[in-house]
Amino acid sequence: MASETNVMPLIQVEELGKVYGNFTALDRCSLQIHAGEIFGLLGPNGAGKTTLMRCLLGFIRPTSGRARIGGFDCWTQRTQAHSLLTYMPAQPQLPRLMRARDVLRFFADVRPPMPSEAGRESTTTAIESTTSPATRRFERACQLADRLQLDLNRWVALMSTGMRQKLAIAATLCSDAPLVFLDEPTANLDPDVRSQLLQELDDLRRRGTTIVFSSHVLSEIEQICDRVAVLAKGRLVGLSEMHRLQQGSVITGKLPSNTKLEVPGERIDWTEPGRFKWQSYRPLEELLPSLLSLGVSELKIENLGLLDIYHQHLSYRPPDAAAFQLKDAGSGQ
Amino acid sequence: MIGPLLRKTWLETRWLLGGCLVLMCFFFWLRVWLVSRLDSGRFQQILELLPNQIRSLVRVDFSFIVTHTGRVSIGFEEPMVVLIMAIWCISRGSDLVSGELSRGTMEMLLAQPISRRRAFFVPMLYALAGVTLLAMVSLVGTWLGVATIQANEAYYPSIKIPLVGTSLPIPFAKPIETRVPMSELVDWRDFWPGAVNLFAVGVAMLGFATVFSAYDRFRWRAIGGVAITLILMSILKVVSMSYAPVAWLGWLSIFSAFEPALFISQTSTDPNAVWSLYFLGKQDVLLFSHWTYNLVLLGLGASLIWHSSRVFERRDLPAPL
């Protein structure tokens, strides 16, 4: 029983769907995200990434299915679920008639102390315990803003888009919430600040924070995510561990006539008679002996990049999504 | 969590609130100053020139209007007063949901462990506090005017009739102009029913603004909707008062229950009207007191606010465009 409790996912999404009139924004999406993971959401515009995030955040009521965060239903118990998370939208908007410092003060003060913070308070030294969790959050936010070179005395209304994004990052990451949702967090950032943010996320990962990260920048996803889900037209069309995806390879070659190559669950394209292109996630040491035994010639093996995988998922949509779902060794799904 | 939300609302709206309060206070001071410029006799002459159609739009006795108290009380019905209150109510009510949604600030706010009910009612309490302050400031402005301004009063010299012990004014003599402190002519405490009525109509306007805001995602549309509604209700009131066969239209307007000058006149002339819900007027006609009208307005405003909160709690929050 104890081990079952330990592996209980932080986020559980079961057959989640959202329909607007005739338009299906999210179609029976199921996934689990475990504590400590950095989970990437990929997909073209309108694929359903933001709808999925907004369902998880309790902003929109799912038409079907359910989603839970830390055991709390994302719609009916959203306030409890929100105590476990923090969120930065794709285009963060903050109160314009406030100074940056006041904004950070607000986001630091508005959260009740986390159980972990309350526990920590009792074990801190006498000097540290005089500062409240809100004050500590505020100080943390100020330090982060300082690292992001943000002027805290400036009015939000007078800030550029990038500066507002930095302020939103500081306001979001100052909390000690165990779960962070980031919707395209690097969209308006210059390269220096972008790498600074990725560094901050790496620090969060080391502290055991779970991060759900949506981005169009595949290199970022590749760099920091442990698992990645690909959505297309509201459906979850791919879900796998990043290291497993990085193991993927494109194998091309020529087979003697009358030789068939069929692998269940894998995609093999025949470019011309006898010539094949096979995208596989199986270990090469397992594949090569079999291929060589079939008498393959002109063999060429290339690494499969995330962009190829992304395109592959978007172009290949079988009627039964379950048959397509990549085997996910780590999560036990 | 209430403190940070209140502080945020204050930081966002302090200039608007301050501006409205100063303007309201100044307007009432100005009203007292204007009243002090014109003595009662001259004002009565002006009133007598008014055509009957205009007179039918005034529910207050003319004998009350010609007094200094009556003329100051008309200030509560001035379009400027209603406009200031409407600016505050519409701006705050429309901002509650559709304003935050259209600006995109709602998302980061509601991603915090704040229930939607709390995110709704804390700024709403602040908006109600603003309505209360505006109503109170109307009294403060009046008090300031009464305390600082002297009125022009003209009276005819009189002759004392021996033995009878009475005086008779000499009508053909030149009137004597004097300056009398307004505090000798007007007691600012008489105007509290006007301030209460102003508060009640403010709550009702806030309720309407909040309903439009709760259903919509665009603030401009919520503002347009509530502004058109309030203008229509003003027109309905005027039409219902000027044409008897359609007097029932008055029931469709919140402004039919906004009669501060009437309520001030009732409470200052009839002690029975001060605290009861109804009282016997002239010729033993049963009349509703200002409390009844205020309770109707407050009840309507409260129901609209409650309904808006329910809508907000259950609705989807669309992504900002």
XYZ file of C-alpha atoms in Angstrom:
654
model
C 0.000 0.000 0.000
C 2.783 2.361 0.940
C 4.447 2.032 -2.424
C 1.117 2.676 -4.183
C 0.747 5.922 -2.263
C 4.241 6.957 -3.200
C 3.641 6.549 -6.914
C 0.237 8.248 -6.907
C 0.454 10.763 -9.723
C 0.287 14.434 -8.845
C -1.895 15.089 -11.879
C -4.451 12.581 -13.099
C -6.375 13.253 -16.274
C -9.045 10.738 -17.236
C -10.877 10.899 -20.555
C -10.939 14.681 -20.324
C -12.954 16.417 -23.026
C -14.067 19.927 -23.793
C -16.534 20.757 -26.535
C -17.597 24.247 -27.649
C -20.723 23.813 -29.760
C -19.582 21.761 -32.746
C -15.905 22.264 -32.012
C -14.021 19.694 -29.980
C -11.193 21.482 -28.244
C -10.095 18.480 -26.210
C -11.010 14.902 -27.036
C -10.879 12.186 -24.340
C -7.434 13.048 -23.151
C -5.873 10.815 -20.498
C -2.493 11.193 -18.878
C -0.718 11.142 -15.564
C 2.058 13.368 -14.332
C 4.142 12.336 -11.377
C 5.676 14.509 -8.713
C 9.101 15.837 -9.619
C 8.606 15.509 -13.373
C 9.103 18.210 -15.945
C 6.360 17.515 -18.406
C 6.282 19.113 -21.828
C 3.199 19.811 -23.898
C 3.754 20.033 -27.623
C 1.428 20.713 -30.467
C 0.543 23.214 -33.139
C -1.643 26.236 -32.426
C -5.172 25.114 -31.610
C -4.052 21.606 -30.698
C -5.607 21.805 -27.242
C -2.562 22.483 -25.058
C -3.988 25.623 -23.507
C -7.445 24.039 -23.169
C -5.875 21.133 -21.302
C -3.988 23.543 -19.039
C -7.096 25.655 -18.436
C -9.093 22.543 -17.517
C -6.366 21.563 -15.063
C -6.361 25.084 -13.634
C -10.142 25.007 -13.146
C -10.720 27.939 -15.492
C -13.040 25.920 -17.713
C -15.402 23.108 -16.863
C -14.675 19.883 -18.750
C -17.524 18.551 -20.874
C -16.521 14.978 -20.072
C -14.009 13.122 -17.955
C -12.199 14.526 -14.983
C -8.877 15.906 -13.907
C -7.356 15.877 -10.449
C -4.370 17.596 -8.926
C -3.082 16.102 -5.713
C -6.377 14.231 -5.444
C -8.460 17.418 -5.718
C -10.917 17.709 -8.573
C -9.778 20.533 -10.812
C -13.276 21.999 -11.205
C -15.181 21.291 -8.000
C -12.178 21.596 -5.647
C -10.160 24.088 -7.618
C -9.263 26.317 -4.667
C -7.655 23.374 -2.865
C -5.944 22.336 -6.094
C -4.665 25.889 -6.548
C -2.945 25.763 -3.190
C -0.642 23.188 -4.788
C 0.181 25.082 -7.937
C 1.271 28.297 -9.525
C 0.746 29.358 -13.118
C 2.126 31.712 -15.702
C 0.015 32.212 -18.834
C 1.407 32.616 -22.331
C 0.865 36.367 -22.342
C 0.887 37.303 -18.686
C -1.024 40.452 -17.844
C -0.515 42.067 -14.469
C -2.313 44.969 -12.793
C -1.090 47.969 -14.753
C -1.708 50.634 -12.148
C 0.684 49.072 -9.676
C 4.441 49.206 -9.350
C 6.389 46.007 -9.954
C 7.254 45.781 -6.260
C 3.570 45.987 -5.284
C 2.728 43.238 -7.753
C 5.340 40.942 -6.239
C 4.133 41.848 -2.750
C 0.592 40.932 -3.757
C 1.512 37.523 -5.169
C 3.685 36.796 -2.136
C 0.982 37.787 0.346
C -2.021 36.224 -1.327
C -0.984 32.597 -0.820
C -1.622 30.893 2.486
C 1.470 29.198 3.922
C 2.126 25.789 2.384
C 2.186 22.889 4.847
C 5.873 22.506 4.019
C 6.468 26.172 4.859
C 4.560 25.872 8.130
C 6.637 22.852 9.054
C 9.814 24.569 8.070
C 8.911 27.569 10.168
C 8.915 25.482 13.305
C 12.372 24.128 12.557
C 14.083 27.324 11.478
C 16.337 29.345 13.675
C 14.927 32.049 15.906
C 15.989 34.822 13.518
C 14.549 33.145 10.427
C 11.301 32.281 12.122
C 10.568 35.971 12.684
C 9.972 36.352 8.962
C 6.647 35.075 7.716
C 6.323 32.756 4.687
C 4.870 35.710 2.771
C 7.926 37.821 3.546
C 10.222 35.000 2.494
C 8.303 34.615 -0.754
C 8.552 38.345 -1.348
C 12.287 38.336 -0.700
C 12.688 35.375 -3.043
C 10.698 37.182 -5.730
C 12.842 40.303 -5.329
C 16.017 38.251 -5.627
C 14.714 36.571 -8.761
C 13.664 39.924 -10.213
C 17.127 41.206 -9.468
C 18.693 38.271 -11.311
C 16.366 39.016 -14.232
C 17.513 42.680 -14.109
C 14.079 44.039 -13.437
C 13.416 47.528 -12.076
C 10.910 47.004 -9.271
C 10.041 50.679 -8.916
C 8.619 50.886 -12.396
C 4.878 50.996 -13.025
C 3.627 47.888 -14.810
C 1.849 50.088 -17.350
C 5.219 51.510 -18.388
C 6.886 48.132 -18.837
C 7.676 46.463 -22.140
C 6.204 43.034 -22.937
C 9.463 41.331 -22.043
C 9.739 43.163 -18.725
C 6.193 42.181 -17.853
C 7.069 38.607 -18.703
C 10.038 38.787 -16.339
C 7.839 40.221 -13.614
C 5.328 37.428 -14.147
C 8.138 34.880 -13.897
C 9.271 36.368 -10.584
C 5.684 36.452 -9.292
C 5.071 32.868 -10.381
C 8.269 31.249 -9.223
C 8.436 32.966 -5.824
C 5.859 30.584 -4.397
C 6.845 27.264 -2.923
C 4.028 25.464 -4.739
C 4.984 21.904 -5.653
C 3.493 22.271 -9.128
C 4.243 24.961 -11.700
C 2.310 25.464 -14.938
C 4.153 27.474 -17.569
C 2.454 28.273 -20.842
C 5.103 29.301 -23.364
C 7.174 31.055 -20.706
C 10.057 32.101 -22.940
C 7.995 33.586 -25.760
C 9.011 37.229 -25.218
C 12.383 36.809 -23.572
C 15.806 37.679 -24.912
C 18.326 34.812 -25.136
C 20.113 35.709 -21.886
C 16.958 35.830 -19.820
C 15.670 32.712 -21.555
C 18.706 30.723 -20.473
C 18.404 32.302 -17.019
C 14.815 31.051 -16.817
C 15.763 27.571 -17.941
C 18.396 27.615 -15.215
C 15.743 28.595 -12.663
C 13.559 25.733 -13.858
C 16.450 23.371 -13.491
C 16.866 24.576 -9.912
C 13.184 23.962 -9.311
C 13.533 20.460 -10.701
C 16.354 19.783 -8.267
C 14.103 20.927 -5.424
C 11.519 18.371 -6.543
C 9.021 20.773 -8.091
C 6.781 19.374 -10.809
C 6.634 21.542 -13.911
C 4.137 21.376 -16.742
C 5.685 23.257 -19.605
C 4.089 24.209 -22.889
C 6.251 25.586 -25.661
C 6.757 25.751 -29.382
C 10.518 25.860 -28.919
C 11.427 22.202 -29.302
C 15.010 22.681 -28.190
C 13.778 23.934 -24.806
C 11.463 20.977 -24.414
C 14.295 18.682 -25.379
C 16.615 20.414 -22.938
C 14.542 20.367 -19.788
C 11.582 17.973 -20.065
C 11.510 14.458 -18.693
C 8.384 13.490 -20.606
C 6.539 15.014 -23.460
C 2.985 14.791 -24.775
C 2.009 15.774 -28.289
C -1.489 17.052 -28.932
C -3.143 17.526 -32.297
C -6.720 18.600 -32.966
C -7.581 18.118 -29.318
C -6.303 14.559 -29.140
C -3.307 13.237 -27.317
C -1.387 11.656 -30.185
C 1.902 10.991 -28.506
C 3.199 10.542 -24.988
C 6.648 9.377 -24.114
C 9.743 9.874 -22.065
C 12.210 12.309 -23.526
C 15.222 10.008 -23.278
C 13.211 7.349 -25.073
C 12.294 9.747 -27.831
C 15.922 10.740 -28.137
C 16.731 7.043 -28.663
C 14.561 7.035 -31.766
C 16.227 6.492 -35.088
C 15.418 6.592 -38.782
C 16.582 3.500 -40.558
C 16.660 3.381 -44.340
C 17.783 0.487 -46.479
C 17.012 -1.908 -49.270
C 15.614 -5.404 -48.844
C 15.822 -8.237 -51.330
C 12.613 -8.796 -53.310
C 10.001 -11.087 -51.728
C 11.234 -10.076 -48.266
C 8.636 -8.539 -45.986
C 9.278 -6.213 -43.054
C 6.365 -5.780 -40.655
C 6.723 -4.657 -37.064
C 3.527 -4.243 -35.012
C 3.045 -0.697 -33.738
C 5.905 0.759 -35.768
C 5.740 2.859 -38.888
C 7.475 1.662 -42.022
C 7.237 3.638 -45.268
C 8.106 2.039 -48.598
C 9.609 4.733 -50.792
C 9.990 2.411 -53.804
C 9.890 -1.398 -54.184
C 12.351 -2.866 -51.743
C 13.386 0.483 -50.225
C 12.077 1.247 -46.753
C 12.185 4.053 -44.212
C 11.574 2.909 -40.691
C 11.204 5.186 -37.658
C 11.880 3.114 -34.596
C 12.347 3.645 -30.885
C 13.712 0.169 -30.290
C 17.322 -0.261 -29.241
C 19.577 -0.630 -32.274
C 21.289 -3.668 -30.816
C 17.925 -5.397 -30.934
C 17.113 -4.290 -34.479
C 20.367 -4.668 -36.328
C 20.776 -8.473 -36.087
C 17.206 -8.965 -37.344
C 17.713 -6.569 -40.252
C 21.024 -8.101 -41.226
C 19.496 -11.563 -41.129
C 16.914 -10.358 -43.685
C 19.730 -9.438 -46.051
C 19.326 -5.668 -45.889
C 21.705 -3.545 -47.963
C 22.430 0.211 -48.238
C 21.632 0.499 -44.544
C 21.614 4.027 -43.126
C 20.801 4.933 -39.539
C 20.134 8.516 -38.328
C 19.053 9.916 -34.960
C 15.445 10.980 -34.785
C 15.187 14.618 -33.573
C 12.248 16.009 -31.637
C 11.162 17.945 -34.722
C 10.918 14.705 -36.731
C 8.984 13.083 -33.938
C 6.722 16.098 -33.682
C 6.001 16.020 -37.413
C 5.558 12.294 -37.327
C 2.935 12.534 -34.602
C 1.069 15.289 -36.352
C 0.939 13.509 -39.681
C 0.036 10.072 -38.344
C -3.333 9.908 -36.637
C -4.757 6.415 -36.535
C -8.448 6.015 -35.663
C -7.524 4.216 -32.492
C -5.264 6.534 -30.567
C -4.459 3.882 -27.998
C -2.780 1.743 -30.640
C -0.537 4.635 -31.464
C 0.400 5.614 -27.936
C 4.069 5.101 -27.470
C 5.097 2.593 -24.900
C 5.967 4.512 -21.774
C 8.321 2.361 -19.778
C 8.827 4.757 -16.850
C 5.280 5.613 -15.909
C 3.908 2.132 -15.990
C 1.049 3.157 -18.261
C -5.977 36.721 1.783
C -8.598 39.449 2.002
C -5.970 42.052 2.904
C -3.808 41.596 -0.219
C -6.889 41.590 -2.456
C -8.172 44.779 -0.855
C -4.761 46.393 -1.161
C -4.531 45.439 -4.830
C -7.991 46.873 -5.519
C -7.088 50.049 -3.643
C -3.833 50.490 -5.580
C -5.663 50.024 -8.862
C -8.551 52.376 -8.145
C -7.326 54.971 -5.672
C -7.189 57.778 -8.249
C -10.685 57.086 -9.508
C -12.082 56.871 -5.996
C -10.242 59.996 -4.890
C -11.374 61.902 -7.964
C -15.013 60.899 -7.517
C -14.952 61.806 -3.809
C -13.387 65.224 -4.418
C -15.780 65.952 -7.265
C -18.815 64.905 -5.251
C -17.729 66.946 -2.230
C -16.972 69.995 -4.365
C -20.278 69.712 -6.204
C -22.295 69.761 -2.975
C -20.266 72.670 -1.637
C -20.898 74.447 -4.936
C -24.604 73.675 -4.693
C -24.792 75.328 -1.292
C -22.855 78.305 -2.659
C -25.277 78.651 -5.592
C -28.246 78.448 -3.234
C -26.701 81.175 -1.113
C -26.436 83.508 -4.122
C -30.179 83.643 -4.703
C -32.542 84.637 -1.935
C -35.766 82.723 -1.419
C -38.059 85.460 -2.729
C -36.353 85.653 -6.099
C -36.252 81.870 -6.398
C -39.996 81.714 -5.805
C -40.523 84.195 -8.652
C -38.472 81.945 -10.957
C -40.494 78.860 -9.967
C -43.765 80.585 -10.674
C -42.653 81.099 -14.270
C -42.279 77.343 -14.860
C -44.949 75.754 -17.115
C -47.219 73.103 -15.630
C -45.595 70.300 -17.655
C -42.303 70.984 -15.917
C -43.974 71.330 -12.552
C -45.544 67.879 -12.974
C -42.025 66.382 -13.064
C -41.309 67.674 -9.570
C -42.817 65.560 -6.830
C -41.788 67.846 -4.002
C -44.051 70.570 -2.689
C -43.104 73.963 -4.095
C -43.412 75.428 -0.644
C -40.495 73.201 0.365
C -38.415 73.884 -2.728
C -38.408 77.621 -2.150
C -36.750 77.153 1.227
C -32.978 76.994 1.483
C -33.209 73.392 2.691
C -35.420 72.507 -0.257
C -33.079 74.079 -2.770
C -30.030 72.371 -1.310
C -31.909 69.061 -1.296
C -32.557 69.353 -5.048
C -28.778 69.045 -5.406
C -29.065 65.321 -4.632
C -31.092 64.900 -7.820
C -28.723 66.807 -10.071
C -27.476 64.814 -13.082
C -23.893 65.502 -11.981
C -24.439 63.645 -8.686
C -26.016 60.670 -10.431
C -23.258 60.757 -13.038
C -20.453 60.662 -10.450
C -22.136 57.764 -8.676
C -22.724 56.010 -12.009
C -19.077 56.454 -13.040
C -17.916 54.756 -9.860
C -20.509 51.963 -9.987
C -20.110 51.205 -13.684
C -16.325 51.304 -13.583
C -16.079 49.015 -10.572
C -18.961 46.719 -11.497
C -17.768 46.248 -15.065
C -14.207 45.672 -13.894
C -15.114 42.876 -11.490
C -15.296 40.087 -14.068
C -15.224 41.323 -17.651
C -12.590 43.961 -16.887
C -10.186 41.449 -15.364
C -10.984 38.988 -18.154
C -10.480 41.394 -21.026
C -7.234 42.719 -19.542
C -6.056 39.158 -18.957
C -5.288 39.762 -15.276
C -7.928 37.300 -14.094
C -5.840 34.259 -14.979
C -2.897 34.876 -12.703
C -5.242 36.018 -9.957
C -7.420 32.915 -10.066
C -4.428 30.601 -10.362
C -3.744 31.584 -6.752
C -5.556 29.690 -3.990
C -8.370 32.207 -3.978
C -11.916 30.998 -4.436
C -13.893 32.714 -7.141
C -16.381 33.813 -4.517
C -13.643 35.602 -2.630
C -12.150 37.058 -5.795
C -15.602 38.440 -6.520
C -16.776 39.642 -3.142
C -13.617 41.363 -1.891
C -13.540 43.891 -4.762
C -17.324 44.076 -4.476
C -17.049 45.057 -0.809
C -14.536 47.683 -1.842
C -16.927 48.978 -4.517
C -19.720 49.109 -1.926
C -17.418 50.971 0.439
C -16.836 53.459 -2.375
C -20.596 53.890 -2.837
C -20.950 54.455 0.910
C -18.143 57.008 0.916
C -19.633 58.864 -2.042
C -22.985 59.049 -0.284
C -21.309 60.236 2.922
C -19.244 62.790 1.046
C -22.454 64.336 -0.269
C -23.235 65.171 3.362
C -19.668 66.307 4.006
C -19.822 68.672 1.020
C -23.133 70.030 2.222
C -21.766 70.482 5.731
C -18.699 72.261 4.381
C -20.895 74.586 2.357
C -23.230 75.274 5.223
C -20.320 75.913 7.593
C -18.328 78.212 5.306
C -20.815 80.118 3.143
C -23.000 83.108 3.910
C -26.287 83.583 2.069
C -27.613 86.731 0.472
C -30.926 87.605 2.035
C -33.035 90.594 1.081
C -35.830 91.893 3.252
C -38.062 94.899 3.157
C -37.779 97.489 5.901
C -40.752 97.339 8.205
C -42.565 99.663 10.449
C -43.600 98.775 13.917
C -47.250 99.340 14.661
C -47.662 100.878 18.094
C -49.950 99.202 20.631
C -50.390 96.054 18.444
C -46.745 95.133 18.871
C -46.254 93.780 15.369
C -44.247 94.898 12.319
C -45.373 95.367 8.738
C -42.946 95.343 5.760
C -42.959 98.370 3.498
C -43.349 96.847 -0.006
C -42.478 99.991 -1.953
C -39.230 100.532 -0.059
C -35.914 99.334 -1.405
C -35.084 95.822 -0.070
C -32.207 95.608 2.386
C -29.517 93.077 1.417
C -27.837 91.221 4.271
C -25.425 88.317 4.627
C -26.621 85.471 6.792
C -24.554 82.373 7.607
C -26.052 79.358 5.827
C -25.869 77.483 9.099
C -28.669 79.732 10.347
C -30.835 78.820 7.367
C -29.992 75.173 6.802
C -29.226 72.238 9.084
C -26.954 69.822 7.202
C -28.312 66.915 9.243
C -31.666 67.262 7.481
C -30.139 65.800 4.326
C -29.324 62.316 5.545
C -32.323 60.704 3.755
C -30.922 62.092 0.507
C -27.534 60.526 1.179
C -29.153 57.190 2.087
C -31.227 57.273 -1.100
C -28.105 58.096 -3.121
C -26.357 55.113 -1.524
C -29.305 52.833 -2.331
C -29.464 53.859 -5.985
C -25.674 53.398 -6.151
C -26.034 49.818 -4.916
C -28.706 49.161 -7.549
C -26.522 50.638 -10.318
C -23.583 48.566 -9.089
C -25.804 45.473 -9.257
C -26.718 46.129 -12.876
C -23.100 46.800 -13.838
C -21.995 43.591 -12.131
C -24.576 41.468 -13.927
C -23.426 42.695 -17.329
C -19.835 42.134 -16.250
C -20.450 38.594 -14.980
C -21.925 37.431 -18.280
C -19.469 39.115 -20.621
C -15.784 38.829 -21.460
C -15.396 42.324 -22.913
C -15.467 45.277 -20.567
C -16.479 47.774 -23.233
C -19.563 45.700 -23.960
C -20.469 45.460 -20.276
C -20.073 49.234 -19.903
C -22.158 49.838 -23.017
C -24.864 47.456 -21.836
C -25.236 48.958 -18.396
C -24.988 52.540 -19.668
C -27.784 51.945 -22.186
C -29.876 50.257 -19.495
C -29.478 53.180 -17.095
C -30.235 55.746 -19.796
C -33.352 53.806 -20.809
C -34.491 53.693 -17.193
C -34.006 57.457 -16.866
C -36.146 57.997 -19.971
C -38.788 55.606 -18.648
C -39.022 57.590 -15.430
C -39.490 60.902 -17.254
C -42.094 59.410 -19.604
C -44.024 57.783 -16.756
C -44.139 61.071 -14.846
C -45.144 63.243 -17.745
C -47.890 61.090 -19.243
C -50.385 59.540 -16.796
C -51.632 56.586 -18.944
C -48.122 55.123 -19.012
C -47.322 55.837 -15.389
C -46.779 52.099 -14.912
C -43.525 52.424 -16.889
C -42.096 53.973 -13.763
C -42.033 50.522 -12.177
C -39.424 49.493 -14.722
C -36.968 52.149 -13.642
C -34.761 52.177 -10.561
C -34.797 55.958 -10.787
C -38.479 55.957 -9.815
C -37.255 55.073 -6.334
C -34.626 57.810 -6.424
C -36.349 60.860 -4.960
C -33.928 62.315 -2.423
C -35.492 65.785 -2.329
C -38.918 64.266 -1.700
C -37.580 62.090 1.098
C -35.733 65.017 2.672
C -38.920 67.065 2.568
C -40.960 64.220 4.070
C -38.580 63.557 6.934
C -38.033 67.219 7.702
C -41.736 68.019 7.750
C -43.327 64.804 9.004
C -41.729 63.020 11.973
C -43.764 59.879 11.153
C -41.819 59.470 7.916
C -38.433 59.279 9.604
C -38.248 55.665 10.698
C -41.408 53.858 9.535
C -41.874 52.077 6.202
C -45.089 53.960 5.504
C -46.963 56.911 6.973
C -50.144 58.921 6.537
C -49.626 61.938 4.339
C -51.894 64.862 3.646
C -55.589 63.963 3.479
C -54.747 60.704 5.259
C -53.269 59.091 2.155
C -51.023 56.151 2.950
C -47.527 56.827 1.621
C -44.420 54.697 1.502
C -41.524 56.266 3.330
C -37.996 56.604 2.000
C -37.043 53.383 3.759
C -39.416 51.368 1.586
C -37.950 52.815 -1.595
C -34.415 52.346 -0.305
C -35.105 48.751 0.674
C -36.440 48.051 -2.817
C -33.288 49.501 -4.362
C -30.989 47.725 -1.909
C -32.851 44.429 -2.377
C -32.627 44.700 -6.148
C -28.927 45.570 -6.007
C -28.170 42.749 -3.568
C -30.038 40.187 -5.686
C -28.238 41.271 -8.835
C -24.870 41.118 -7.074
C -25.651 37.659 -5.668
C -26.796 36.428 -9.069
C -23.611 37.796 -10.656
C -21.462 35.949 -8.145
C -23.277 32.689 -8.954
C -22.771 33.240 -12.674
C -19.097 33.992 -12.139
C -18.555 30.912 -9.997
C -20.010 28.599 -12.628
C -18.864 30.100 -15.884
C -15.905 29.183 -18.033
C -13.159 31.755 -18.092
C -12.110 32.205 -21.710
C -8.499 32.836 -22.593
C -7.767 36.518 -23.182
C -7.746 37.523 -26.827
